[in-house]
GROMACS .gro file of N, CA and C in nm:
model
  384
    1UNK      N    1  -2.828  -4.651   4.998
    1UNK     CA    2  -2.801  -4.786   5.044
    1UNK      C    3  -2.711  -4.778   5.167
    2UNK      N    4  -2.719  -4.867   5.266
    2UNK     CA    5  -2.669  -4.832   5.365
    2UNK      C    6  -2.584  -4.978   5.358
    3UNK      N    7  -2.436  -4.957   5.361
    3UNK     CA    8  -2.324  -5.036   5.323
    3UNK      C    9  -2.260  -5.096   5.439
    4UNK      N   10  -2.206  -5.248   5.432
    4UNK     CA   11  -2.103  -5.275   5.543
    4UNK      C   12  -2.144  -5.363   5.634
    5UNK      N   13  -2.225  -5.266   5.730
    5UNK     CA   14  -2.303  -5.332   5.866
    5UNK      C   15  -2.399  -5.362   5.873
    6UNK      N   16  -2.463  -5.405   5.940
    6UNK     CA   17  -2.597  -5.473   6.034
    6UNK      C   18  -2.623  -5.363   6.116
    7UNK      N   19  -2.768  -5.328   6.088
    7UNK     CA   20  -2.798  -5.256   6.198
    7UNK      C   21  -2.897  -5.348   6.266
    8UNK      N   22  -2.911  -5.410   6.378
    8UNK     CA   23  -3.007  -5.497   6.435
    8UNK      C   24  -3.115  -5.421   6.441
    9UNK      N   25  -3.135  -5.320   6.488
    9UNK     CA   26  -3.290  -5.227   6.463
    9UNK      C   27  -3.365  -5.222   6.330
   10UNK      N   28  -3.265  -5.301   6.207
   10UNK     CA   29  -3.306  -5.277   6.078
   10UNK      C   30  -3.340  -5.373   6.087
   11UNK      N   31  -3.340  -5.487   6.107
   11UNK     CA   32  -3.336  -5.654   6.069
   11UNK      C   33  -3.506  -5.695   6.068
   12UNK      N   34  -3.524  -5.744   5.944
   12UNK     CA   35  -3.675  -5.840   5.969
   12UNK      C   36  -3.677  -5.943   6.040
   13UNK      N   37  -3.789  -5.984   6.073
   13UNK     CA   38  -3.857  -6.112   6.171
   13UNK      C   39  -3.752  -6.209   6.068
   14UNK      N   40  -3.798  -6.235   5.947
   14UNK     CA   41  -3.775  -6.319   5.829
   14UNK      C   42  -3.652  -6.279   5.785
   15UNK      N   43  -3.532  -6.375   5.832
   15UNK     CA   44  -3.416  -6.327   5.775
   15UNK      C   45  -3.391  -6.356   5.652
   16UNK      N   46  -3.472  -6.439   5.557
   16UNK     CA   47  -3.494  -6.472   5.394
   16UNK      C   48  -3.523  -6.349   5.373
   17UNK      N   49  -3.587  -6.254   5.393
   17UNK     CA   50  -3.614  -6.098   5.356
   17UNK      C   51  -3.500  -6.039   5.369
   18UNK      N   52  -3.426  -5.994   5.447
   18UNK     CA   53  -3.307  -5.958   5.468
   18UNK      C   54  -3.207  -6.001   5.331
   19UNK      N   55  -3.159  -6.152   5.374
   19UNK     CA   56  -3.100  -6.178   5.257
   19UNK      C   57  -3.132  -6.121   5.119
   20UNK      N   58  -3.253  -6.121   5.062
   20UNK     CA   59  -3.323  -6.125   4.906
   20UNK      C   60  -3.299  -5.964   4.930
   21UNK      N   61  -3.289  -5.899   5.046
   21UNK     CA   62  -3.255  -5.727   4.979
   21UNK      C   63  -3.115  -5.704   5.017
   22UNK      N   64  -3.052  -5.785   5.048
   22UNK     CA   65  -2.866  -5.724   5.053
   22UNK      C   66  -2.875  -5.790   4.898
   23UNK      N   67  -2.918  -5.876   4.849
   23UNK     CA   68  -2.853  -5.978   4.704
   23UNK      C   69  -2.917  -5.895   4.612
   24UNK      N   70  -3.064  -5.833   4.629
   24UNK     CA   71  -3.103  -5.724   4.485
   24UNK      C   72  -2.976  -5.564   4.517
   25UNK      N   73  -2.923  -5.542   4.644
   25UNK     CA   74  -2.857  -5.407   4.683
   25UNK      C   75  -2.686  -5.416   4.634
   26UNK      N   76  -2.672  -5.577   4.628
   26UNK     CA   77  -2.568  -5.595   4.564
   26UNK      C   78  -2.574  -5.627   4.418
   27UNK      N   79  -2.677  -5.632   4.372
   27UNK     CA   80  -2.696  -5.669   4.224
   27UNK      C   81  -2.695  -5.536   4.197
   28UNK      N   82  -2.752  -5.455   4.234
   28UNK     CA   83  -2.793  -5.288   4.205
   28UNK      C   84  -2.628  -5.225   4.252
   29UNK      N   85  -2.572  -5.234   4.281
   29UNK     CA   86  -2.449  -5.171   4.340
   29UNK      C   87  -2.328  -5.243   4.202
   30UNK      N   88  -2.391  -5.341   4.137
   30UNK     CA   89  -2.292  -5.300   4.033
   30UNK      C   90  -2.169  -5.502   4.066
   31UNK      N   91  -2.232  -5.539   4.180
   31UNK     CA   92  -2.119  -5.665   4.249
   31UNK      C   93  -2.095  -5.764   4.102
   32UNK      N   94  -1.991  -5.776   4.055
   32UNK     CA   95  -1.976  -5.893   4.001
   32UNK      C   96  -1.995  -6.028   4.050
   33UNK      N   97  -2.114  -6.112   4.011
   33UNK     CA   98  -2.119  -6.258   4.022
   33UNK      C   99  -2.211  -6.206   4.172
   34UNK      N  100  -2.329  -6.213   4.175
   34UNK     CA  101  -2.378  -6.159   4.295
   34UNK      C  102  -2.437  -6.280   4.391
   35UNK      N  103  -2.469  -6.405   4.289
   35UNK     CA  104  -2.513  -6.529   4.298
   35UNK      C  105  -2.418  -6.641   4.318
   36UNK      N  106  -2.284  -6.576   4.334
   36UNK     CA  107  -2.126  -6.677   4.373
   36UNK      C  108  -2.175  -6.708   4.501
   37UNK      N  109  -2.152  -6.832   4.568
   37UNK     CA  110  -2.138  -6.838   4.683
   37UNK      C  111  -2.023  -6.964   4.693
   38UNK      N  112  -1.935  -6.965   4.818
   38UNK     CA  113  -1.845  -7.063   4.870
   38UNK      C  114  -1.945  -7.150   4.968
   39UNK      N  115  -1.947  -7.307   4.870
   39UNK     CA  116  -1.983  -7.431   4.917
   39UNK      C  117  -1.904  -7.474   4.998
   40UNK      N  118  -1.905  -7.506   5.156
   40UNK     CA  119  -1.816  -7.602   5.194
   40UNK      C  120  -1.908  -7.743   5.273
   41UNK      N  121  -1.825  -7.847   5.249
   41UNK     CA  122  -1.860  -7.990   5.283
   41UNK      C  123  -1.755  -8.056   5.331
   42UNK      N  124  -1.762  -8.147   5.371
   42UNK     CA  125  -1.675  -8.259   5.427
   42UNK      C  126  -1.659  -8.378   5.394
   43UNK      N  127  -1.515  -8.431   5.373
   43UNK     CA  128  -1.512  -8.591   5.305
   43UNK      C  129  -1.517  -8.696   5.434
   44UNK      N  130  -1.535  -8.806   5.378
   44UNK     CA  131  -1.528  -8.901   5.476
   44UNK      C  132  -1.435  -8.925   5.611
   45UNK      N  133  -1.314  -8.837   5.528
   45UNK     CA  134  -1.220  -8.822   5.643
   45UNK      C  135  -1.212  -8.730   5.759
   46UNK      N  136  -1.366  -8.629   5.726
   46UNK     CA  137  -1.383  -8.518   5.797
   46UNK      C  138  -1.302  -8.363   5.757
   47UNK      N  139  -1.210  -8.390   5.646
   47UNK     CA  140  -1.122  -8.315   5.623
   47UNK      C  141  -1.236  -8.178   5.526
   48UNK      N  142  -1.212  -8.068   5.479
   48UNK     CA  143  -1.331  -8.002   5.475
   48UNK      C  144  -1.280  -7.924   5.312
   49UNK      N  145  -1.393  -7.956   5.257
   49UNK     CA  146  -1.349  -7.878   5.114
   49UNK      C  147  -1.428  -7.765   5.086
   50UNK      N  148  -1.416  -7.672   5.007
   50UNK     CA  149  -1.495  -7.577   4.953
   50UNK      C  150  -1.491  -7.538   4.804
   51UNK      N  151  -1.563  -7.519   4.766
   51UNK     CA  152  -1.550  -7.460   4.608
   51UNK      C  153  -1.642  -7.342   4.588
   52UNK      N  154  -1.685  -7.281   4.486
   52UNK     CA  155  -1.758  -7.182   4.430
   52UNK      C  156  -1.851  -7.257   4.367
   53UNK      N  157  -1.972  -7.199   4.367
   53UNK     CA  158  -2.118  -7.262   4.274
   53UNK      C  159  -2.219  -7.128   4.309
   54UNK      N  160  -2.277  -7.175   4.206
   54UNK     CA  161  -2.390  -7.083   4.200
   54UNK      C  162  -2.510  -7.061   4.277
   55UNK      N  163  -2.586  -6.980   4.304
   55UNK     CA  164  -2.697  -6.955   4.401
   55UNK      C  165  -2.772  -7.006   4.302
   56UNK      N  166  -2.926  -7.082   4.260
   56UNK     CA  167  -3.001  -7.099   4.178
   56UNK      C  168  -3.158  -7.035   4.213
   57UNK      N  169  -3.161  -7.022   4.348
   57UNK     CA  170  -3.251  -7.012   4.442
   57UNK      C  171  -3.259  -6.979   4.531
   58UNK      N  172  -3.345  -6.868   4.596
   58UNK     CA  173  -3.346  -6.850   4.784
   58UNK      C  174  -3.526  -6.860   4.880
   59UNK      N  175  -3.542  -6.930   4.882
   59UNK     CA  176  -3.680  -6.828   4.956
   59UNK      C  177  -3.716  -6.961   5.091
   60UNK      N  178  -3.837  -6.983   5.111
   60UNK     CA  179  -3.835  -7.030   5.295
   60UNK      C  180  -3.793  -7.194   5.299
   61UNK      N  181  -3.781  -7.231   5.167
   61UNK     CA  182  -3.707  -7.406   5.126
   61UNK      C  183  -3.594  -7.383   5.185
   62UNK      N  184  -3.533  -7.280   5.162
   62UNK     CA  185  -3.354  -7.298   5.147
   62UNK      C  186  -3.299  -7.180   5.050
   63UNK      N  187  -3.151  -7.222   5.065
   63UNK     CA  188  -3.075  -7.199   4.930
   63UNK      C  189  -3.049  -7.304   4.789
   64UNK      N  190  -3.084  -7.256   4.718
   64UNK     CA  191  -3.081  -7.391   4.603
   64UNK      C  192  -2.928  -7.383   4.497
   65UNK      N  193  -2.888  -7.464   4.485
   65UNK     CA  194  -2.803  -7.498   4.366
   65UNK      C  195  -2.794  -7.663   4.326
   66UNK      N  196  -2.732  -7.634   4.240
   66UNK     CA  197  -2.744  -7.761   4.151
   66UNK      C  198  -2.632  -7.825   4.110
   67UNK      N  199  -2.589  -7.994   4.114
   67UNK     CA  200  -2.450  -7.990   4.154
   67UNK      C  201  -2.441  -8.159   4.073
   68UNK      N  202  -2.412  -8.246   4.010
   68UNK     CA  203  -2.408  -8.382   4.006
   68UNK      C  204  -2.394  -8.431   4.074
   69UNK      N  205  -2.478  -8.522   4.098
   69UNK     CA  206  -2.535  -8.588   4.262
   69UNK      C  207  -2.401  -8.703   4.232
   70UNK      N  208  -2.275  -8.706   4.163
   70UNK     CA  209  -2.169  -8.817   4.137
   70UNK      C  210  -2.052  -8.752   4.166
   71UNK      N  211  -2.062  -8.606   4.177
   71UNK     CA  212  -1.964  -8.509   4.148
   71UNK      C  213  -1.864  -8.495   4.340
   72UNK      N  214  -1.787  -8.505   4.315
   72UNK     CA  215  -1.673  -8.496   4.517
   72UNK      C  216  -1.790  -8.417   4.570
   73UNK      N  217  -1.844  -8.303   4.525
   73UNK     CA  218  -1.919  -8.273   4.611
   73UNK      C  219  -2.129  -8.316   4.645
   74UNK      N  220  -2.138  -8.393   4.623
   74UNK     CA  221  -2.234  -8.445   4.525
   74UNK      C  222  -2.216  -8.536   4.645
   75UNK      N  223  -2.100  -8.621   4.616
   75UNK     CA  224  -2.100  -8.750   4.708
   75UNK      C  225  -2.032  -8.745   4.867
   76UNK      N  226  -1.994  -8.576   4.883
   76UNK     CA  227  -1.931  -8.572   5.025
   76UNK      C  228  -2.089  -8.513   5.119
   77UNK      N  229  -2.168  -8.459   5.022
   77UNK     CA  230  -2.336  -8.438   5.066
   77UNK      C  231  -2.415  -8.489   5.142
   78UNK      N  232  -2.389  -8.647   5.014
   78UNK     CA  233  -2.412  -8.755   5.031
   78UNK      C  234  -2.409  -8.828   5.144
   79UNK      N  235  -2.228  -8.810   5.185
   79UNK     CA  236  -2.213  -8.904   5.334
   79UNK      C  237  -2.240  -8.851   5.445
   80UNK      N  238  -2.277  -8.687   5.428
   80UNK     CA  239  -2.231  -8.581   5.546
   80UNK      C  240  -2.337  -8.482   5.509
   81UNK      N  241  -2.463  -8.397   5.527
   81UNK     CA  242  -2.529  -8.379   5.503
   81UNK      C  243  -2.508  -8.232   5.527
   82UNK      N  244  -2.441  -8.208   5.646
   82UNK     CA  245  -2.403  -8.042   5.666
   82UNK      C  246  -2.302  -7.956   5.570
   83UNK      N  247  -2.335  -7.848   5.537
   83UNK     CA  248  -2.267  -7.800   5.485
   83UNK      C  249  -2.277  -7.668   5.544
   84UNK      N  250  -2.206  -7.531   5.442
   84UNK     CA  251  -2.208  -7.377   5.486
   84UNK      C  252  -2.187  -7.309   5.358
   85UNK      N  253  -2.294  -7.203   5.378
   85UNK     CA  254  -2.254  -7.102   5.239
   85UNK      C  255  -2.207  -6.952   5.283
   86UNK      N  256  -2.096  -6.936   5.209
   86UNK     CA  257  -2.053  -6.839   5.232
   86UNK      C  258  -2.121  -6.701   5.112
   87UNK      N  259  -2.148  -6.600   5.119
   87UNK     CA  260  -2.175  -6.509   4.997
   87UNK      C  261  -2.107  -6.368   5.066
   88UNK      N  262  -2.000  -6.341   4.939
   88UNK     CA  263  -1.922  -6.215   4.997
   88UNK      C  264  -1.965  -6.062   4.859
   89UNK      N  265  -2.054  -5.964   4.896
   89UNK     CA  266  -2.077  -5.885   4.807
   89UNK      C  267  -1.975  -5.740   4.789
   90UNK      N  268  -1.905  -5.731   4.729
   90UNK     CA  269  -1.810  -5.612   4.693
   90UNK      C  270  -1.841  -5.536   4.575
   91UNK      N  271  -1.868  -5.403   4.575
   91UNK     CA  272  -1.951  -5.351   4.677
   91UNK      C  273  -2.098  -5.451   4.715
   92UNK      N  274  -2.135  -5.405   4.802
   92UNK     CA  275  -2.126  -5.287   4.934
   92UNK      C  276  -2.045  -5.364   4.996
   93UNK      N  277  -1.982  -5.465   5.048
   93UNK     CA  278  -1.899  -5.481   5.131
   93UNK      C  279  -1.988  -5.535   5.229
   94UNK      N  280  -2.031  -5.620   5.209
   94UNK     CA  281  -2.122  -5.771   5.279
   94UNK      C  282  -2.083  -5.871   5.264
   95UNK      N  283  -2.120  -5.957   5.428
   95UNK     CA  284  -2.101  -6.083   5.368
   95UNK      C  285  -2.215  -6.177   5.418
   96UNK      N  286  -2.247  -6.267   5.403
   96UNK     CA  287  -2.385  -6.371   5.488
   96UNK      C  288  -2.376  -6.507   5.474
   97UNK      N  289  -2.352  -6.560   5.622
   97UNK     CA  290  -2.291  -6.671   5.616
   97UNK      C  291  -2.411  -6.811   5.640
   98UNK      N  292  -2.430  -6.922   5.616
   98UNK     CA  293  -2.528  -7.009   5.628
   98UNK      C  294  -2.498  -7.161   5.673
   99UNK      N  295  -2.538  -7.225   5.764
   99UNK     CA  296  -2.505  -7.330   5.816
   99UNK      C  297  -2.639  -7.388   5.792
  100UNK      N  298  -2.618  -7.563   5.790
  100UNK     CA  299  -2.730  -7.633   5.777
  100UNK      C  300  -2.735  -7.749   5.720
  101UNK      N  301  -2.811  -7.848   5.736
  101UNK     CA  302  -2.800  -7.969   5.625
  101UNK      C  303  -2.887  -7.931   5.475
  102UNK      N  304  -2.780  -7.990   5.404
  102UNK     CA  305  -2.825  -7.948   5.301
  102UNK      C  306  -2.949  -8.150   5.248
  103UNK      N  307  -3.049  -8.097   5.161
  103UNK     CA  308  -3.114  -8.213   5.064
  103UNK      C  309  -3.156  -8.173   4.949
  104UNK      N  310  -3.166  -8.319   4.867
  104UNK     CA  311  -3.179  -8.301   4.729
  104UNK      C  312  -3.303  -8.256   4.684
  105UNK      N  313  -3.285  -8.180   4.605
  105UNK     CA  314  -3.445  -8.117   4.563
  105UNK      C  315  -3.532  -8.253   4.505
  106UNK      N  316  -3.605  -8.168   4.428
  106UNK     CA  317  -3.690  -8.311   4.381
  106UNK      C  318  -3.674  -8.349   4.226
  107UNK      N  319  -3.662  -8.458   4.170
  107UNK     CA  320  -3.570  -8.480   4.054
  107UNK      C  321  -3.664  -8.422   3.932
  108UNK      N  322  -3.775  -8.366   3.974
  108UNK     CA  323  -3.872  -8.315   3.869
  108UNK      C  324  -3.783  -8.178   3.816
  109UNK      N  325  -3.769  -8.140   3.996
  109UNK     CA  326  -3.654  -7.974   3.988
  109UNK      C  327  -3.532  -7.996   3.942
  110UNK      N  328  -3.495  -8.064   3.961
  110UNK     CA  329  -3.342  -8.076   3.895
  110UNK      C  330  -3.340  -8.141   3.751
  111UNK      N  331  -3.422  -8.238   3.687
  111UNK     CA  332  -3.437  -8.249   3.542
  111UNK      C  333  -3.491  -8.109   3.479
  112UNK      N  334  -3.567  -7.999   3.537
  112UNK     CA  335  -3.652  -7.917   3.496
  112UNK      C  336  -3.501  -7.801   3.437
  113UNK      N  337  -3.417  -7.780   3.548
  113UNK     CA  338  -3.351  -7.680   3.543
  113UNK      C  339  -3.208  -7.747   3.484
  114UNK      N  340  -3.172  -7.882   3.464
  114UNK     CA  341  -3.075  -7.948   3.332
  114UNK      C  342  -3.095  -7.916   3.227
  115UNK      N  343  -3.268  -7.933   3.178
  115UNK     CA  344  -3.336  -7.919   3.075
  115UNK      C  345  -3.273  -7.754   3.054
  116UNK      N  346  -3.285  -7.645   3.127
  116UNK     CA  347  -3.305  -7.492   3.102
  116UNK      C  348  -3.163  -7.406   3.028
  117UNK      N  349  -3.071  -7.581   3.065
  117UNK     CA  350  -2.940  -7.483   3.061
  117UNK      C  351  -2.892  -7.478   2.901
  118UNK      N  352  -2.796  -7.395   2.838
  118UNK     CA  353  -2.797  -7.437   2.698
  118UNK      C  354  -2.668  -7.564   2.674
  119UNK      N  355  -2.687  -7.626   2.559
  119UNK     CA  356  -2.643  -7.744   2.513
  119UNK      C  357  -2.538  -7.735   2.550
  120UNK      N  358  -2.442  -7.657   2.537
  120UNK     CA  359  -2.261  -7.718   2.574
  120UNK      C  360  -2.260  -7.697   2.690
  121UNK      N  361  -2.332  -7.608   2.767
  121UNK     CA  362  -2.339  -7.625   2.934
  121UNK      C  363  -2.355  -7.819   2.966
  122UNK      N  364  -2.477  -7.886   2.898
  122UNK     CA  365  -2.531  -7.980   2.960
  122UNK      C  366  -2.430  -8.097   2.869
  123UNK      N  367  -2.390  -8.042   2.803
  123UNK     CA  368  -2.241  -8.151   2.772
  123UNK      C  369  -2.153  -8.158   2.841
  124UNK      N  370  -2.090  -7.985   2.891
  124UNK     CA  371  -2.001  -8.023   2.995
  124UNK      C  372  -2.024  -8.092   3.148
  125UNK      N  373  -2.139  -8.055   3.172
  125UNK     CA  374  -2.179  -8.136   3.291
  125UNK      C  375  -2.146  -8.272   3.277
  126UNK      N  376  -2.217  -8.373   3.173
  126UNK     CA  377  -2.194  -8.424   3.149
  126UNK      C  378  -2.032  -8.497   3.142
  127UNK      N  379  -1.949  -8.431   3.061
  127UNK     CA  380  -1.813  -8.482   3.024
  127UNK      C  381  -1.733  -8.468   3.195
  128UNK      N  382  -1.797  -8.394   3.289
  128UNK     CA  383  -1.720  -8.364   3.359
  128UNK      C  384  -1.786  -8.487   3.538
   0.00000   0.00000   0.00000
């Protein structure tokens, strides 16, 4: 595995290819939480938040996660559509950064994958 850097001579046309083999090279390398990524968004005031959430998804749609469309970040989405994902892999000592507007999947996908999660997961969503 070749760790750290970018070699631009390495790089595919399709940088979704790229990504999906640093995230299996960091899954294989042992990375705790390989699917963490840092959400950041913006409130009305422009002021800029970030949290941790999960990757659910990658391929030529986007990045997917899943979030309560009621939740600060849910509703700073909402007013402000851009966001950025950060994903930092240790090892190997990567990182890949993502800019873009983010949109809501389609509520078939997001009831589909509520449905998938187990019960006290979809309580706490809920309570929270």
């Amino acid at each position: 595995m070749d760790t750290g850097h970018l070699d631009p001579g390495n790089v595919p046309a399709d940088p979704m290819e790229l990504f999906a083999r640093w995230l299996a090279e960091a899954r294989a390398a042992g990375c705790h939480e390989p699917e963490a990524m840092t959400l950041a968004t913006t409130g009305a005031d422009g002021a800029p938040s970030a949290r941790m959430v999960l990757l659910r998804g990658a391929d030529a749609r986007g990045f997917r996660f899943f979030t309560n469309r009621s939740s600060r970040k849910g509703r700073e989405l909402a007013g402000d559509a851009r966001a950025a994902l950060t994903f930092y892999w240790y090892p190997p000592g990567r990182q890949v950064r993502v800019e873009g507007d983010a949109g809501e999947l389609p509520r078939d996908e997001s009831e589909a994958y509520f449905a998938s999660r187990p019960r006290g997961h979809q309580v706490g969503a809920w309570a929270s």
